[in-house]
């Protein structure tokens, strides 16, 4: 995660049934998060975040990190297709801070 509004890498390939441990590092000076979800759900959530920009997230599909912080998110991918991830801090997803997990 970086203040250039990018995830590195921004595309990951996994197999159906695989459990992935996302090891996250916020290398920026701003709070960043990784939220896994369907694209439309992420867009709705990002719109809600614009109205409540100081809201902190928690949940099994969310890792929210302060500047310099490390964290993990563990997820089992049970269906084939594409799962989107994004940072839902106000304006970050729109600035390009998003990616995808291709599940084969």
PDB file of N, CA and C in Angstrom:
ATOM      1  N   UNK A   1       0.848  -1.164   0.000  1.00  0.00           N
ATOM      2  CA  UNK A   1       0.000   0.000   0.000  1.00  0.00           C
ATOM      3  C   UNK A   1       0.897   1.231   0.000  1.00  0.00           C
ATOM      4  N   UNK A   2       0.528   2.205  -0.829  1.00  0.00           N
ATOM      5  CA  UNK A   2       1.362   3.401  -0.887  1.00  0.00           C
ATOM      6  C   UNK A   2       0.503   4.648  -1.097  1.00  0.00           C
ATOM      7  N   UNK A   3       1.084   5.797  -0.810  1.00  0.00           N
ATOM      8  CA  UNK A   3       0.402   7.064  -1.016  1.00  0.00           C
ATOM      9  C   UNK A   3       0.300   7.439  -2.489  1.00  0.00           C
ATOM     10  N   UNK A   4       0.902   6.633  -3.366  1.00  0.00           N
ATOM     11  CA  UNK A   4       0.702   6.813  -4.809  1.00  0.00           C
ATOM     12  C   UNK A   4      -0.627   6.202  -5.229  1.00  0.00           C
ATOM     13  N   UNK A   5      -1.410   5.744  -4.237  1.00  0.00           N
ATOM     14  CA  UNK A   5      -2.735   5.145  -4.430  1.00  0.00           C
ATOM     15  C   UNK A   5      -2.666   3.889  -5.279  1.00  0.00           C
ATOM     16  N   UNK A   6      -1.736   3.000  -4.890  1.00  0.00           N
ATOM     17  CA  UNK A   6      -1.548   1.733  -5.597  1.00  0.00           C
ATOM     18  C   UNK A   6      -1.313   0.609  -4.602  1.00  0.00           C
ATOM     19  N   UNK A   7      -1.741  -0.574  -5.012  1.00  0.00           N
ATOM     20  CA  UNK A   7      -1.370  -1.820  -4.339  1.00  0.00           C
ATOM     21  C   UNK A   7      -0.306  -2.484  -5.193  1.00  0.00           C
ATOM     22  N   UNK A   8       0.676  -3.071  -4.562  1.00  0.00           N
ATOM     23  CA  UNK A   8       1.684  -3.838  -5.284  1.00  0.00           C
ATOM     24  C   UNK A   8       1.788  -5.195  -4.615  1.00  0.00           C
ATOM     25  N   UNK A   9       1.405  -6.257  -5.330  1.00  0.00           N
ATOM     26  CA  UNK A   9       0.853  -6.279  -6.684  1.00  0.00           C
ATOM     27  C   UNK A   9      -0.630  -5.891  -6.662  1.00  0.00           C
ATOM     28  N   UNK A  10      -1.156  -5.579  -7.840  1.00  0.00           N
ATOM     29  CA  UNK A  10      -2.568  -5.230  -7.931  1.00  0.00           C
ATOM     30  C   UNK A  10      -3.391  -6.320  -8.619  1.00  0.00           C
ATOM     31  N   UNK A  11      -2.732  -7.428  -8.950  1.00  0.00           N
ATOM     32  CA  UNK A  11      -3.436  -8.586  -9.518  1.00  0.00           C
ATOM     33  C   UNK A  11      -2.802  -9.856  -8.951  1.00  0.00           C
ATOM     34  N   UNK A  12      -3.677 -10.759  -8.487  1.00  0.00           N
ATOM     35  CA  UNK A  12      -3.224 -12.003  -7.873  1.00  0.00           C
ATOM     36  C   UNK A  12      -4.021 -13.141  -8.485  1.00  0.00           C
ATOM     37  N   UNK A  13      -3.379 -14.272  -8.706  1.00  0.00           N
ATOM     38  CA  UNK A  13      -4.073 -15.452  -9.213  1.00  0.00           C
ATOM     39  C   UNK A  13      -4.041 -16.546  -8.157  1.00  0.00           C
ATOM     40  N   UNK A  14      -5.214 -17.145  -7.897  1.00  0.00           N
ATOM     41  CA  UNK A  14      -5.331 -18.229  -6.917  1.00  0.00           C
ATOM     42  C   UNK A  14      -6.218 -19.319  -7.512  1.00  0.00           C
ATOM     43  N   UNK A  15      -6.273 -20.451  -6.839  1.00  0.00           N
ATOM     44  CA  UNK A  15      -7.133 -21.563  -7.248  1.00  0.00           C
ATOM     45  C   UNK A  15      -8.350 -21.648  -6.333  1.00  0.00           C
ATOM     46  N   UNK A  16      -9.449 -22.142  -6.873  1.00  0.00           N
ATOM     47  CA  UNK A  16     -10.650 -22.356  -6.070  1.00  0.00           C
ATOM     48  C   UNK A  16     -10.292 -23.261  -4.897  1.00  0.00           C
ATOM     49  N   UNK A  17     -10.742 -22.899  -3.715  1.00  0.00           N
ATOM     50  CA  UNK A  17     -10.472 -23.669  -2.508  1.00  0.00           C
ATOM     51  C   UNK A  17      -9.221 -23.251  -1.777  1.00  0.00           C
ATOM     52  N   UNK A  18      -8.422 -22.387  -2.379  1.00  0.00           N
ATOM     53  CA  UNK A  18      -7.167 -21.957  -1.765  1.00  0.00           C
ATOM     54  C   UNK A  18      -7.428 -20.900  -0.687  1.00  0.00           C
ATOM     55  N   UNK A  19      -6.698 -20.999   0.417  1.00  0.00           N
ATOM     56  CA  UNK A  19      -6.731 -19.986   1.469  1.00  0.00           C
ATOM     57  C   UNK A  19      -5.478 -19.148   1.322  1.00  0.00           C
ATOM     58  N   UNK A  20      -5.657 -17.843   1.229  1.00  0.00           N
ATOM     59  CA  UNK A  20      -4.540 -16.917   0.998  1.00  0.00           C
ATOM     60  C   UNK A  20      -4.364 -16.022   2.214  1.00  0.00           C
ATOM     61  N   UNK A  21      -3.132 -15.859   2.619  1.00  0.00           N
ATOM     62  CA  UNK A  21      -2.781 -14.912   3.677  1.00  0.00           C
ATOM     63  C   UNK A  21      -2.198 -13.681   2.980  1.00  0.00           C
ATOM     64  N   UNK A  22      -2.950 -12.598   2.986  1.00  0.00           N
ATOM     65  CA  UNK A  22      -2.465 -11.328   2.446  1.00  0.00           C
ATOM     66  C   UNK A  22      -1.630 -10.677   3.539  1.00  0.00           C
ATOM     67  N   UNK A  23      -0.347 -10.502   3.296  1.00  0.00           N
ATOM     68  CA  UNK A  23       0.540  -9.819   4.236  1.00  0.00           C
ATOM     69  C   UNK A  23       0.658  -8.388   3.728  1.00  0.00           C
ATOM     70  N   UNK A  24       0.201  -7.448   4.525  1.00  0.00           N
ATOM     71  CA  UNK A  24       0.056  -6.063   4.092  1.00  0.00           C
ATOM     72  C   UNK A  24       1.023  -5.149   4.828  1.00  0.00           C
ATOM     73  N   UNK A  25       1.527  -4.162   4.096  1.00  0.00           N
ATOM     74  CA  UNK A  25       2.410  -3.153   4.659  1.00  0.00           C
ATOM     75  C   UNK A  25       1.959  -1.800   4.127  1.00  0.00           C
ATOM     76  N   UNK A  26       1.632  -0.880   5.026  1.00  0.00           N
ATOM     77  CA  UNK A  26       1.293   0.481   4.618  1.00  0.00           C
ATOM     78  C   UNK A  26       2.588   1.289   4.617  1.00  0.00           C
ATOM     79  N   UNK A  27       3.130   1.510   3.416  1.00  0.00           N
ATOM     80  CA  UNK A  27       4.379   2.256   3.275  1.00  0.00           C
ATOM     81  C   UNK A  27       4.159   3.757   3.185  1.00  0.00           C
ATOM     82  N   UNK A  28       2.907   4.198   3.276  1.00  0.00           N
ATOM     83  CA  UNK A  28       2.600   5.612   3.120  1.00  0.00           C
ATOM     84  C   UNK A  28       2.512   6.370   4.441  1.00  0.00           C
ATOM     85  N   UNK A  29       2.119   7.630   4.310  1.00  0.00           N
ATOM     86  CA  UNK A  29       1.914   8.519   5.454  1.00  0.00           C
ATOM     87  C   UNK A  29       0.426   8.698   5.754  1.00  0.00           C
ATOM     88  N   UNK A  30      -0.425   8.014   4.976  1.00  0.00           N
ATOM     89  CA  UNK A  30      -1.879   8.084   5.123  1.00  0.00           C
ATOM     90  C   UNK A  30      -2.413   6.714   5.517  1.00  0.00           C
ATOM     91  N   UNK A  31      -3.611   6.668   6.130  1.00  0.00           N
ATOM     92  CA  UNK A  31      -4.271   5.392   6.416  1.00  0.00           C
ATOM     93  C   UNK A  31      -4.687   4.758   5.089  1.00  0.00           C
ATOM     94  N   UNK A  32      -4.474   3.451   4.989  1.00  0.00           N
ATOM     95  CA  UNK A  32      -4.904   2.683   3.821  1.00  0.00           C
ATOM     96  C   UNK A  32      -5.574   1.417   4.310  1.00  0.00           C
ATOM     97  N   UNK A  33      -6.374   0.832   3.424  1.00  0.00           N
ATOM     98  CA  UNK A  33      -7.034  -0.420   3.767  1.00  0.00           C
ATOM     99  C   UNK A  33      -7.182  -1.294   2.530  1.00  0.00           C
ATOM    100  N   UNK A  34      -7.352  -2.563   2.780  1.00  0.00           N
ATOM    101  CA  UNK A  34      -7.667  -3.503   1.714  1.00  0.00           C
ATOM    102  C   UNK A  34      -9.013  -4.114   2.076  1.00  0.00           C
ATOM    103  N   UNK A  35      -9.978  -3.943   1.166  1.00  0.00           N
ATOM    104  CA  UNK A  35     -11.317  -4.492   1.353  1.00  0.00           C
ATOM    105  C   UNK A  35     -11.592  -5.402   0.166  1.00  0.00           C
ATOM    106  N   UNK A  36     -11.897  -6.674   0.436  1.00  0.00           N
ATOM    107  CA  UNK A  36     -12.258  -7.638  -0.599  1.00  0.00           C
ATOM    108  C   UNK A  36     -13.759  -7.597  -0.805  1.00  0.00           C
ATOM    109  N   UNK A  37     -14.211  -7.690  -2.079  1.00  0.00           N
ATOM    110  CA  UNK A  37     -15.648  -7.730  -2.321  1.00  0.00           C
ATOM    111  C   UNK A  37     -16.004  -7.676  -3.783  1.00  0.00           C
ATOM    112  N   UNK A  38     -17.293  -7.697  -4.040  1.00  0.00           N
ATOM    113  CA  UNK A  38     -17.821  -7.546  -5.396  1.00  0.00           C
ATOM    114  C   UNK A  38     -17.708  -6.076  -5.787  1.00  0.00           C
ATOM    115  N   UNK A  39     -17.434  -5.777  -7.073  1.00  0.00           N
ATOM    116  CA  UNK A  39     -17.232  -4.383  -7.484  1.00  0.00           C
ATOM    117  C   UNK A  39     -18.362  -3.436  -7.088  1.00  0.00           C
ATOM    118  N   UNK A  40     -19.608  -3.844  -7.287  1.00  0.00           N
ATOM    119  CA  UNK A  40     -20.727  -2.947  -6.964  1.00  0.00           C
ATOM    120  C   UNK A  40     -20.824  -2.700  -5.459  1.00  0.00           C
ATOM    121  N   UNK A  41     -20.604  -3.724  -4.656  1.00  0.00           N
ATOM    122  CA  UNK A  41     -20.629  -3.552  -3.200  1.00  0.00           C
ATOM    123  C   UNK A  41     -19.523  -2.607  -2.748  1.00  0.00           C
ATOM    124  N   UNK A  42     -18.348  -2.718  -3.364  1.00  0.00           N
ATOM    125  CA  UNK A  42     -17.246  -1.812  -3.014  1.00  0.00           C
ATOM    126  C   UNK A  42     -17.571  -0.379  -3.408  1.00  0.00           C
ATOM    127  N   UNK A  43     -18.213  -0.186  -4.581  1.00  0.00           N
ATOM    128  CA  UNK A  43     -18.589   1.173  -4.997  1.00  0.00           C
ATOM    129  C   UNK A  43     -19.598   1.789  -4.022  1.00  0.00           C
ATOM    130  N   UNK A  44     -20.601   0.995  -3.598  1.00  0.00           N
ATOM    131  CA  UNK A  44     -21.598   1.495  -2.642  1.00  0.00           C
ATOM    132  C   UNK A  44     -20.934   1.841  -1.306  1.00  0.00           C
ATOM    133  N   UNK A  45     -20.034   0.977  -0.871  1.00  0.00           N
ATOM    134  CA  UNK A  45     -19.341   1.204   0.398  1.00  0.00           C
ATOM    135  C   UNK A  45     -18.452   2.447   0.305  1.00  0.00           C
ATOM    136  N   UNK A  46     -17.784   2.632  -0.832  1.00  0.00           N
ATOM    137  CA  UNK A  46     -16.936   3.814  -1.020  1.00  0.00           C
ATOM    138  C   UNK A  46     -17.776   5.088  -0.973  1.00  0.00           C
ATOM    139  N   UNK A  47     -18.976   5.053  -1.553  1.00  0.00           N
ATOM    140  CA  UNK A  47     -19.867   6.218  -1.515  1.00  0.00           C
ATOM    141  C   UNK A  47     -20.276   6.524  -0.077  1.00  0.00           C
ATOM    142  N   UNK A  48     -20.550   5.494   0.706  1.00  0.00           N
ATOM    143  CA  UNK A  48     -20.894   5.673   2.109  1.00  0.00           C
ATOM    144  C   UNK A  48     -19.706   6.265   2.879  1.00  0.00           C
ATOM    145  N   UNK A  49     -18.508   5.812   2.538  1.00  0.00           N
ATOM    146  CA  UNK A  49     -17.305   6.325   3.191  1.00  0.00           C
ATOM    147  C   UNK A  49     -17.118   7.820   2.932  1.00  0.00           C
ATOM    148  N   UNK A  50     -17.543   8.296   1.761  1.00  0.00           N
ATOM    149  CA  UNK A  50     -17.423   9.731   1.470  1.00  0.00           C
ATOM    150  C   UNK A  50     -18.270  10.550   2.432  1.00  0.00           C
ATOM    151  N   UNK A  51     -19.387   9.986   2.892  1.00  0.00           N
ATOM    152  CA  UNK A  51     -20.256  10.692   3.839  1.00  0.00           C
ATOM    153  C   UNK A  51     -19.743  10.570   5.274  1.00  0.00           C
ATOM    154  N   UNK A  52     -18.942   9.515   5.551  1.00  0.00           N
ATOM    155  CA  UNK A  52     -18.428   9.278   6.899  1.00  0.00           C
ATOM    156  C   UNK A  52     -16.928   9.007   6.810  1.00  0.00           C
ATOM    157  N   UNK A  53     -16.173   9.998   6.396  1.00  0.00           N
ATOM    158  CA  UNK A  53     -14.754   9.812   6.077  1.00  0.00           C
ATOM    159  C   UNK A  53     -13.888   9.419   7.271  1.00  0.00           C
ATOM    160  N   UNK A  54     -14.359   9.642   8.494  1.00  0.00           N
ATOM    161  CA  UNK A  54     -13.546   9.285   9.660  1.00  0.00           C
ATOM    162  C   UNK A  54     -13.878   7.896  10.207  1.00  0.00           C
ATOM    163  N   UNK A  55     -14.745   7.170   9.500  1.00  0.00           N
ATOM    164  CA  UNK A  55     -15.148   5.840   9.942  1.00  0.00           C
ATOM    165  C   UNK A  55     -14.005   4.844   9.760  1.00  0.00           C
ATOM    166  N   UNK A  56     -13.759   4.022  10.782  1.00  0.00           N
ATOM    167  CA  UNK A  56     -12.766   2.960  10.687  1.00  0.00           C
ATOM    168  C   UNK A  56     -13.494   1.651  10.432  1.00  0.00           C
ATOM    169  N   UNK A  57     -12.908   0.813   9.608  1.00  0.00           N
ATOM    170  CA  UNK A  57     -13.507  -0.458   9.229  1.00  0.00           C
ATOM    171  C   UNK A  57     -13.013  -1.606  10.098  1.00  0.00           C
ATOM    172  N   UNK A  58     -13.867  -2.608  10.198  1.00  0.00           N
ATOM    173  CA  UNK A  58     -13.441  -3.889  10.729  1.00  0.00           C
ATOM    174  C   UNK A  58     -14.346  -4.944  10.116  1.00  0.00           C
ATOM    175  N   UNK A  59     -13.818  -6.119   9.964  1.00  0.00           N
ATOM    176  CA  UNK A  59     -14.582  -7.217   9.389  1.00  0.00           C
ATOM    177  C   UNK A  59     -13.647  -8.256   8.816  1.00  0.00           C
ATOM    178  N   UNK A  60     -14.170  -9.433   8.508  1.00  0.00           N
ATOM    179  CA  UNK A  60     -13.305 -10.505   8.021  1.00  0.00           C
ATOM    180  C   UNK A  60     -12.704 -10.236   6.647  1.00  0.00           C
ATOM    181  N   UNK A  61     -13.294  -9.345   5.855  1.00  0.00           N
ATOM    182  CA  UNK A  61     -12.801  -9.046   4.517  1.00  0.00           C
ATOM    183  C   UNK A  61     -12.083  -7.698   4.445  1.00  0.00           C
ATOM    184  N   UNK A  62     -11.706  -7.142   5.602  1.00  0.00           N
ATOM    185  CA  UNK A  62     -11.124  -5.797   5.665  1.00  0.00           C
ATOM    186  C   UNK A  62      -9.868  -5.781   6.533  1.00  0.00           C
ATOM    187  N   UNK A  63      -8.833  -5.118   6.026  1.00  0.00           N
ATOM    188  CA  UNK A  63      -7.648  -4.807   6.830  1.00  0.00           C
ATOM    189  C   UNK A  63      -7.393  -3.314   6.682  1.00  0.00           C
ATOM    190  N   UNK A  64      -7.444  -2.579   7.780  1.00  0.00           N
ATOM    191  CA  UNK A  64      -7.236  -1.133   7.779  1.00  0.00           C
ATOM    192  C   UNK A  64      -5.952  -0.842   8.549  1.00  0.00           C
ATOM    193  N   UNK A  65      -5.017  -0.140   7.893  1.00  0.00           N
ATOM    194  CA  UNK A  65      -3.687   0.056   8.475  1.00  0.00           C
ATOM    195  C   UNK A  65      -3.316   1.533   8.578  1.00  0.00           C
ATOM    196  N   UNK A  66      -2.814   1.908   9.732  1.00  0.00           N
ATOM    197  CA  UNK A  66      -2.258   3.241   9.936  1.00  0.00           C
ATOM    198  C   UNK A  66      -0.925   3.344   9.200  1.00  0.00           C
ATOM    199  N   UNK A  67      -0.419   4.554   8.982  1.00  0.00           N
ATOM    200  CA  UNK A  67       0.880   4.709   8.325  1.00  0.00           C
ATOM    201  C   UNK A  67       1.961   3.872   9.003  1.00  0.00           C
ATOM    202  N   UNK A  68       2.733   3.138   8.192  1.00  0.00           N
ATOM    203  CA  UNK A  68       3.827   2.316   8.693  1.00  0.00           C
ATOM    204  C   UNK A  68       3.412   0.987   9.292  1.00  0.00           C
ATOM    205  N   UNK A  69       2.131   0.764   9.426  1.00  0.00           N
ATOM    206  CA  UNK A  69       1.644  -0.456  10.076  1.00  0.00           C
ATOM    207  C   UNK A  69       1.654  -1.649   9.118  1.00  0.00           C
ATOM    208  N   UNK A  70       1.838  -2.851   9.716  1.00  0.00           N
ATOM    209  CA  UNK A  70       1.744  -4.119   8.984  1.00  0.00           C
ATOM    210  C   UNK A  70       0.498  -4.843   9.468  1.00  0.00           C
ATOM    211  N   UNK A  71      -0.067  -5.665   8.586  1.00  0.00           N
ATOM    212  CA  UNK A  71      -1.237  -6.435   8.983  1.00  0.00           C
ATOM    213  C   UNK A  71      -1.437  -7.617   8.060  1.00  0.00           C
ATOM    214  N   UNK A  72      -2.458  -8.402   8.355  1.00  0.00           N
ATOM    215  CA  UNK A  72      -2.789  -9.579   7.553  1.00  0.00           C
ATOM    216  C   UNK A  72      -4.287  -9.663   7.343  1.00  0.00           C
ATOM    217  N   UNK A  73      -4.654 -10.277   6.250  1.00  0.00           N
ATOM    218  CA  UNK A  73      -6.030 -10.631   5.972  1.00  0.00           C
ATOM    219  C   UNK A  73      -5.983 -12.041   5.401  1.00  0.00           C
ATOM    220  N   UNK A  74      -6.753 -12.954   5.971  1.00  0.00           N
ATOM    221  CA  UNK A  74      -6.767 -14.344   5.502  1.00  0.00           C
ATOM    222  C   UNK A  74      -8.132 -14.620   4.901  1.00  0.00           C
ATOM    223  N   UNK A  75      -8.137 -15.168   3.670  1.00  0.00           N
ATOM    224  CA  UNK A  75      -9.395 -15.391   2.964  1.00  0.00           C
ATOM    225  C   UNK A  75      -9.336 -16.695   2.180  1.00  0.00           C
ATOM    226  N   UNK A  76     -10.412 -17.465   2.262  1.00  0.00           N
ATOM    227  CA  UNK A  76     -10.538 -18.685   1.460  1.00  0.00           C
ATOM    228  C   UNK A  76     -11.422 -18.370   0.262  1.00  0.00           C
ATOM    229  N   UNK A  77     -10.901 -18.634  -0.925  1.00  0.00           N
ATOM    230  CA  UNK A  77     -11.617 -18.365  -2.174  1.00  0.00           C
ATOM    231  C   UNK A  77     -12.349 -19.632  -2.606  1.00  0.00           C
ATOM    232  N   UNK A  78     -13.673 -19.597  -2.543  1.00  0.00           N
ATOM    233  CA  UNK A  78     -14.480 -20.800  -2.735  1.00  0.00           C
ATOM    234  C   UNK A  78     -15.161 -20.882  -4.100  1.00  0.00           C
ATOM    235  N   UNK A  79     -15.133 -19.796  -4.872  1.00  0.00           N
ATOM    236  CA  UNK A  79     -15.782 -19.795  -6.192  1.00  0.00           C
ATOM    237  C   UNK A  79     -14.846 -19.218  -7.242  1.00  0.00           C
ATOM    238  N   UNK A  80     -14.956 -19.739  -8.464  1.00  0.00           N
ATOM    239  CA  UNK A  80     -14.143 -19.186  -9.552  1.00  0.00           C
ATOM    240  C   UNK A  80     -14.706 -17.832  -9.969  1.00  0.00           C
ATOM    241  N   UNK A  81     -13.853 -17.049 -10.581  1.00  0.00           N
ATOM    242  CA  UNK A  81     -14.240 -15.710 -11.027  1.00  0.00           C
ATOM    243  C   UNK A  81     -13.227 -14.689 -10.561  1.00  0.00           C
ATOM    244  N   UNK A  82     -13.665 -13.450 -10.476  1.00  0.00           N
ATOM    245  CA  UNK A  82     -12.787 -12.364 -10.061  1.00  0.00           C
ATOM    246  C   UNK A  82     -13.340 -11.717  -8.805  1.00  0.00           C
ATOM    247  N   UNK A  83     -12.477 -11.551  -7.827  1.00  0.00           N
ATOM    248  CA  UNK A  83     -12.821 -10.843  -6.596  1.00  0.00           C
ATOM    249  C   UNK A  83     -12.018  -9.544  -6.606  1.00  0.00           C
ATOM    250  N   UNK A  84     -12.699  -8.450  -6.389  1.00  0.00           N
ATOM    251  CA  UNK A  84     -12.060  -7.138  -6.410  1.00  0.00           C
ATOM    252  C   UNK A  84     -11.572  -6.781  -5.008  1.00  0.00           C
ATOM    253  N   UNK A  85     -10.483  -6.015  -4.949  1.00  0.00           N
ATOM    254  CA  UNK A  85     -10.081  -5.410  -3.678  1.00  0.00           C
ATOM    255  C   UNK A  85      -9.787  -3.952  -3.923  1.00  0.00           C
ATOM    256  N   UNK A  86      -9.997  -3.136  -2.901  1.00  0.00           N
ATOM    257  CA  UNK A  86      -9.808  -1.692  -3.042  1.00  0.00           C
ATOM    258  C   UNK A  86      -9.572  -1.075  -1.681  1.00  0.00           C
ATOM    259  N   UNK A  87      -9.029   0.133  -1.710  1.00  0.00           N
ATOM    260  CA  UNK A  87      -8.937   0.968  -0.525  1.00  0.00           C
ATOM    261  C   UNK A  87     -10.137   1.906  -0.575  1.00  0.00           C
ATOM    262  N   UNK A  88     -10.983   1.863   0.448  1.00  0.00           N
ATOM    263  CA  UNK A  88     -12.212   2.649   0.445  1.00  0.00           C
ATOM    264  C   UNK A  88     -12.109   3.949   1.225  1.00  0.00           C
ATOM    265  N   UNK A  89     -10.893   4.349   1.605  1.00  0.00           N
ATOM    266  CA  UNK A  89     -10.729   5.686   2.160  1.00  0.00           C
ATOM    267  C   UNK A  89     -11.189   6.675   1.089  1.00  0.00           C
ATOM    268  N   UNK A  90     -11.757   7.792   1.483  1.00  0.00           N
ATOM    269  CA  UNK A  90     -12.387   8.726   0.561  1.00  0.00           C
ATOM    270  C   UNK A  90     -11.490   9.089  -0.624  1.00  0.00           C
ATOM    271  N   UNK A  91     -11.958   8.722  -1.821  1.00  0.00           N
ATOM    272  CA  UNK A  91     -11.294   9.072  -3.070  1.00  0.00           C
ATOM    273  C   UNK A  91     -10.175   8.149  -3.503  1.00  0.00           C
ATOM    274  N   UNK A  92      -9.735   7.229  -2.654  1.00  0.00           N
ATOM    275  CA  UNK A  92      -8.575   6.404  -2.980  1.00  0.00           C
ATOM    276  C   UNK A  92      -8.870   5.396  -4.085  1.00  0.00           C
ATOM    277  N   UNK A  93     -10.028   4.727  -4.024  1.00  0.00           N
ATOM    278  CA  UNK A  93     -10.378   3.765  -5.063  1.00  0.00           C
ATOM    279  C   UNK A  93     -10.484   4.470  -6.413  1.00  0.00           C
ATOM    280  N   UNK A  94     -11.099   5.645  -6.408  1.00  0.00           N
ATOM    281  CA  UNK A  94     -11.255   6.419  -7.646  1.00  0.00           C
ATOM    282  C   UNK A  94      -9.899   6.877  -8.190  1.00  0.00           C
ATOM    283  N   UNK A  95      -8.917   7.045  -7.316  1.00  0.00           N
ATOM    284  CA  UNK A  95      -7.575   7.459  -7.721  1.00  0.00           C
ATOM    285  C   UNK A  95      -6.740   6.275  -8.243  1.00  0.00           C
ATOM    286  N   UNK A  96      -7.304   5.066  -8.181  1.00  0.00           N
ATOM    287  CA  UNK A  96      -6.600   3.910  -8.720  1.00  0.00           C
ATOM    288  C   UNK A  96      -6.184   2.857  -7.713  1.00  0.00           C
ATOM    289  N   UNK A  97      -6.552   3.044  -6.456  1.00  0.00           N
ATOM    290  CA  UNK A  97      -6.125   2.090  -5.434  1.00  0.00           C
ATOM    291  C   UNK A  97      -7.108   0.930  -5.373  1.00  0.00           C
ATOM    292  N   UNK A  98      -6.927   0.006  -6.342  1.00  0.00           N
ATOM    293  CA  UNK A  98      -7.788  -1.168  -6.459  1.00  0.00           C
ATOM    294  C   UNK A  98      -7.026  -2.269  -7.199  1.00  0.00           C
ATOM    295  N   UNK A  99      -7.560  -3.459  -7.120  1.00  0.00           N
ATOM    296  CA  UNK A  99      -6.949  -4.585  -7.799  1.00  0.00           C
ATOM    297  C   UNK A  99      -7.922  -5.735  -7.885  1.00  0.00           C
ATOM    298  N   UNK A 100      -7.418  -6.896  -8.282  1.00  0.00           N
ATOM    299  CA  UNK A 100      -8.284  -8.048  -8.477  1.00  0.00           C
ATOM    300  C   UNK A 100      -7.571  -9.346  -8.143  1.00  0.00           C
ATOM    301  N   UNK A 101      -8.376 -10.309  -7.690  1.00  0.00           N
ATOM    302  CA  UNK A 101      -7.916 -11.662  -7.463  1.00  0.00           C
ATOM    303  C   UNK A 101      -8.646 -12.524  -8.480  1.00  0.00           C
ATOM    304  N   UNK A 102      -7.889 -13.158  -9.379  1.00  0.00           N
ATOM    305  CA  UNK A 102      -8.462 -14.074 -10.362  1.00  0.00           C
ATOM    306  C   UNK A 102      -8.476 -15.466  -9.738  1.00  0.00           C
ATOM    307  N   UNK A 103      -9.671 -16.019  -9.580  1.00  0.00           N
ATOM    308  CA  UNK A 103      -9.823 -17.335  -8.945  1.00  0.00           C
ATOM    309  C   UNK A 103     -10.150 -18.343 -10.034  1.00  0.00           C
ATOM    310  N   UNK A 104      -9.247 -19.315 -10.216  1.00  0.00           N
ATOM    311  CA  UNK A 104      -9.398 -20.294 -11.297  1.00  0.00           C
ATOM    312  C   UNK A 104      -9.692 -21.675 -10.748  1.00  0.00           C
TER     313      UNK A 104
END
